[in-house]
Short mmCIF file of C-alpha atoms in Angstrom, two decimals:
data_model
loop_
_atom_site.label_atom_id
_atom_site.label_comp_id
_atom_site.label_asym_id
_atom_site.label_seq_id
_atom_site.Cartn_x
_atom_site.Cartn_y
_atom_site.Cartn_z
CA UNK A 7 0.00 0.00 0.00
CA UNK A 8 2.89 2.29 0.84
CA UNK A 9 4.30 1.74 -2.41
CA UNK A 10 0.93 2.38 -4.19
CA UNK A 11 0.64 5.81 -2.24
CA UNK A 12 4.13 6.64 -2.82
CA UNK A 13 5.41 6.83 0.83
CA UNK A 14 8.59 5.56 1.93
CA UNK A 15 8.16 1.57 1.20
CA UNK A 16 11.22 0.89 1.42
CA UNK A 17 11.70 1.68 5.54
CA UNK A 18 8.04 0.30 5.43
CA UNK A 19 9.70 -2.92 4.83
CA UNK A 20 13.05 -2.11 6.94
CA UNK A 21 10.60 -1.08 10.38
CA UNK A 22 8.01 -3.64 10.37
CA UNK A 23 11.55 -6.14 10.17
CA UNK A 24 13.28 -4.95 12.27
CA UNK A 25 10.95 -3.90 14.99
CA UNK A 26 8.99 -6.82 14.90
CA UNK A 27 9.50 -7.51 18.53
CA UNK A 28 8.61 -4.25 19.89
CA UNK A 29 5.15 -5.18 20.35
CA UNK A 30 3.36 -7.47 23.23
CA UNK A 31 1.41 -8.78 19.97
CA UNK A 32 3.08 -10.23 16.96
CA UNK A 33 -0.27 -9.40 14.98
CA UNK A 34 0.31 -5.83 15.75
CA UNK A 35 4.12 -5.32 15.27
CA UNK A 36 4.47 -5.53 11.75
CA UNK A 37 1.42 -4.04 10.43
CA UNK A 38 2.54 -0.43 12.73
CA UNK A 39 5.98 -1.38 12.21
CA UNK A 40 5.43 -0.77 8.22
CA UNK A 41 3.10 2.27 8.89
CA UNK A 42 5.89 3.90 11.24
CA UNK A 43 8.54 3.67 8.85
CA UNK A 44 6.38 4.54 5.56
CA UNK A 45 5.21 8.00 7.38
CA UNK A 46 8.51 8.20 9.01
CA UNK A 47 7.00 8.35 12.51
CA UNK A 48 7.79 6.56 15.81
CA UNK A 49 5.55 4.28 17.87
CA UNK A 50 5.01 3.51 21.36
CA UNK A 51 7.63 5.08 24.01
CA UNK A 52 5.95 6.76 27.13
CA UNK A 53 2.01 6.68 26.82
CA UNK A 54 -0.31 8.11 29.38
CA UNK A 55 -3.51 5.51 30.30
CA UNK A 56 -5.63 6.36 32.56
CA UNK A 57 -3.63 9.16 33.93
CA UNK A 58 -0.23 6.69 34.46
CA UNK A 59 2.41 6.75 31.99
CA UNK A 60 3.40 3.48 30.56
CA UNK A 61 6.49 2.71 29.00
CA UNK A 62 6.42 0.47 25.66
CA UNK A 63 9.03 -0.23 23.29
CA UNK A 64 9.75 1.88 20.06
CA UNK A 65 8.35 0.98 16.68
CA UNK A 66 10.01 3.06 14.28
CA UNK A 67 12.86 6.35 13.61
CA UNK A 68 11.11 9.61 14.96
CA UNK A 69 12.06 12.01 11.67
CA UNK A 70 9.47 13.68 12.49
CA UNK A 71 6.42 14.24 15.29
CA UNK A 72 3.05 12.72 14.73
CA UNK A 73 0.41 14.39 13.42
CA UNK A 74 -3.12 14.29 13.22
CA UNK A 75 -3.01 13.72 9.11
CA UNK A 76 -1.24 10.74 9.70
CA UNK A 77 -4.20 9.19 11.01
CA UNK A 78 -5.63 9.62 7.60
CA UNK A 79 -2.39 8.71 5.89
CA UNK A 80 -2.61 5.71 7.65
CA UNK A 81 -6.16 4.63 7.06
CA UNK A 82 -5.17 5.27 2.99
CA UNK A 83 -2.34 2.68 3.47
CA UNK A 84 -4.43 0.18 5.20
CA UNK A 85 -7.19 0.53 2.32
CA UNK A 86 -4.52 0.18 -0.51
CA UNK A 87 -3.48 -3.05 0.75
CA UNK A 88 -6.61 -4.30 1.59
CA UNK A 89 -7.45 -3.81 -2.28
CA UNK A 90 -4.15 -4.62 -3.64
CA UNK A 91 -4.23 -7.83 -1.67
CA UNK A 92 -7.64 -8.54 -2.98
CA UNK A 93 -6.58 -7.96 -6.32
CA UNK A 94 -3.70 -10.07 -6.01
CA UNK A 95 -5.08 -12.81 -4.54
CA UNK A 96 -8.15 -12.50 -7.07
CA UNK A 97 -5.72 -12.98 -9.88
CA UNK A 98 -3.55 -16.46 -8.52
CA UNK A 99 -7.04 -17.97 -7.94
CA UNK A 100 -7.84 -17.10 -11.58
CA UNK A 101 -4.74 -19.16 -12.40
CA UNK A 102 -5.01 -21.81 -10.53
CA UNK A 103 -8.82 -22.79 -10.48
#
């Protein structure tokens, strides 16, 4: 999807690698490891909950803060994948059925 939307697909790849264990869930750590690094954000660190801050481990380089855009940015990614994979997937059953 990255690639699709021309963000940085390349550290989309590198992150959700890399930083893979970063993440309680192993569902969750690639999927925002490969949004951090297409948006060029960082993930996690100190989060307040409830009025306690929690430490968690990084997912991603901070090159830049987090913005509320990126929440869009994000939700374009996750819909060019979803159709990309559909497409995809469409086509090899084509081929093999």
């Amino acid at each position: 999807g990255s690639f699709i939307l021309k963000y940085n697909y390349k550290d989309a790849l590198k992150i959700s690698i890399r930083d893979r264990k970063n993440h309680k869930s192993p569902n969750c750590a690639y999927p925002e490891g490969a949004v951090a690094g297409a948006l060029g954000i960082q993930l996690g660190g100190t989060n307040i909950y409830f009025g306690k801050a929690v430490y968690k481990p990084t997912i991603g380089d901070k090159h830049r803060e987090i913005e509320v855009d990126d929440i869009v940015k994000t939700n374009k990614i996750m819909y060019a994948t979803s159709i990309t994979s559909i497409v995809v997937f469409t086509i090899i059953f084509k081929f093999l059925y």
